[in-house]
Steps between C-alpha positions, in 0.01 A plus 500: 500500500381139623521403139808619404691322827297200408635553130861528620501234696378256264769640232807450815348161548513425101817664497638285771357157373640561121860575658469150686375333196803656295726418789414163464445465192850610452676255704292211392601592095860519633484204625453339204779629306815273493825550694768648361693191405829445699714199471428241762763444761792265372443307796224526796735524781225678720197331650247775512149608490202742539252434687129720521168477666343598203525883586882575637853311359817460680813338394609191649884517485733198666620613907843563279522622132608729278792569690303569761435343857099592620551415891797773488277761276176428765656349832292235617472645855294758317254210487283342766624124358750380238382114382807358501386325166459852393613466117377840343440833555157697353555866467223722395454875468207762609358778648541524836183561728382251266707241563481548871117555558356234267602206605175310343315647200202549714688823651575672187273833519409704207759779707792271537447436146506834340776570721753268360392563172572874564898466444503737901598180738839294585589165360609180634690153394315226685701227544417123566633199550394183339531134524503289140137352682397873491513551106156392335299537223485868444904466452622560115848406407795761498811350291825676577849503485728630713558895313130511477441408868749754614311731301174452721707462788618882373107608478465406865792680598401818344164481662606486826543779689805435746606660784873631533639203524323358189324253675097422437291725786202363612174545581247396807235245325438175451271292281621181649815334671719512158440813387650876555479847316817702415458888389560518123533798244226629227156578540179283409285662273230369220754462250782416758336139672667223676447280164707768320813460731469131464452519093797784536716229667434245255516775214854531591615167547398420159226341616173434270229756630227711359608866387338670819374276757226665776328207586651155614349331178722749264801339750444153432327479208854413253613290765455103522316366843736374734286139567188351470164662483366230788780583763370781747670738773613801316707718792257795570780815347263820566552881365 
């Protein structure tokens, strides 16, 4: 009997590393296929971006755009400070307890893991403000005009999920004095990440992005760096 839960372990453990290794292996070979060609903007009327810390993406949209104005979407009193040289806004999306109980990567646990990849817990939009000093090298350019930013501006909207009134709800937490989290629609799952809303948003706006995009470097990969390798500070956008 020993043997045989010995021998069905190590077949679940195979079984378990050759579905990661397909998993990856899946998005990195996705990765590398082209974008569906779309024709560039007729003029860049949008100054935009993504930015990632090499594992989550959020977009970087102007405070207004695409017909849309971000303080009135996400009131700044929802905030613990607004810069007043605030120039953008970084929305992200993700599960949840994840969002609010790692705040560093060092409090990720194998649970909190499993459980956002289980497609069972509540989403949220976090929301940050940002200063042009904020943007650094982890920031890849995001050239729009205005129907295409009013497209991501509609892929916000839709993930939101308003009260009555319409208006953003949010949510106790804090990674810093900029940021806030809103409650949003969908579920997080292993298929379902917060690089896949991103890539989504971009998909839609016309944007060049990789076919299916679970991991920040499917996000960015079609997309040209923002500025110079040697300038640092990347904003620290978590999911």
């Amino acid at each position: 009997m020993v043997r045989g839960m010995a021998r069905l372990l190590a077949l679940s453990t195979a079984a378990v590393v050759a579905l990661c290794a397909a998993y990856a292996t899946a998005a990195w070979a996705l990765a590398l296929v082209p974008p569906t060609p779309t024709s560039p903007p007729a003029a860049t009327t949008l100054e935009a971006y993504v930015v990632s810390n090499g594992v989550h993406t959020d977009l970087v949209l102007p405070l207004k755009s695409g017909g849309t104005d971000w303080t009135e979407v996400f009131p700044p009193n929802r905030f613990p400070a607004f810069p007043a040289d605030s120039e953008f806004v970084a929305i992200g999306w993700g599960d949840r307890d994840f969002y609010l109980h790692t705040p560093r990567w060092r409090d990720l646990t194998p649970g909190r893991a499993i459980g956002a990849l289980s497609g069972r817990g509540r989403t949220l939009l976090h929301v940050t403000w940002l200063r042009r000093q904020d943007l650094g090298r982890r920031t890849w350019k995001l050239p729009l005009d205005g129907q295409q930013a009013a497209a991501l501006a509609e892929h916000v909207r839709q993930t939101l999920a308003p009260d009555a009134a319409g208006r953003a709800v949010p949510v106790a937490g804090h990674y810093g004095p900029t940021d806030a989290f809103f409650e949003a629609r969908g579920a997080y799952d292993l298929f379902t990440t917060c690089n896949t809303w991103t890539g989504d948003a971009l998909r839609r706006a016309g944007a060049p992005v990789s076919p299916w995009t679970p991991f920040a470097g499917n996000v960015t990969r079609h997309l040209a760096p923002a500025f110079e390798p040697a300038r640092e500070g990347a904003p620290p956008p978590r999911g």
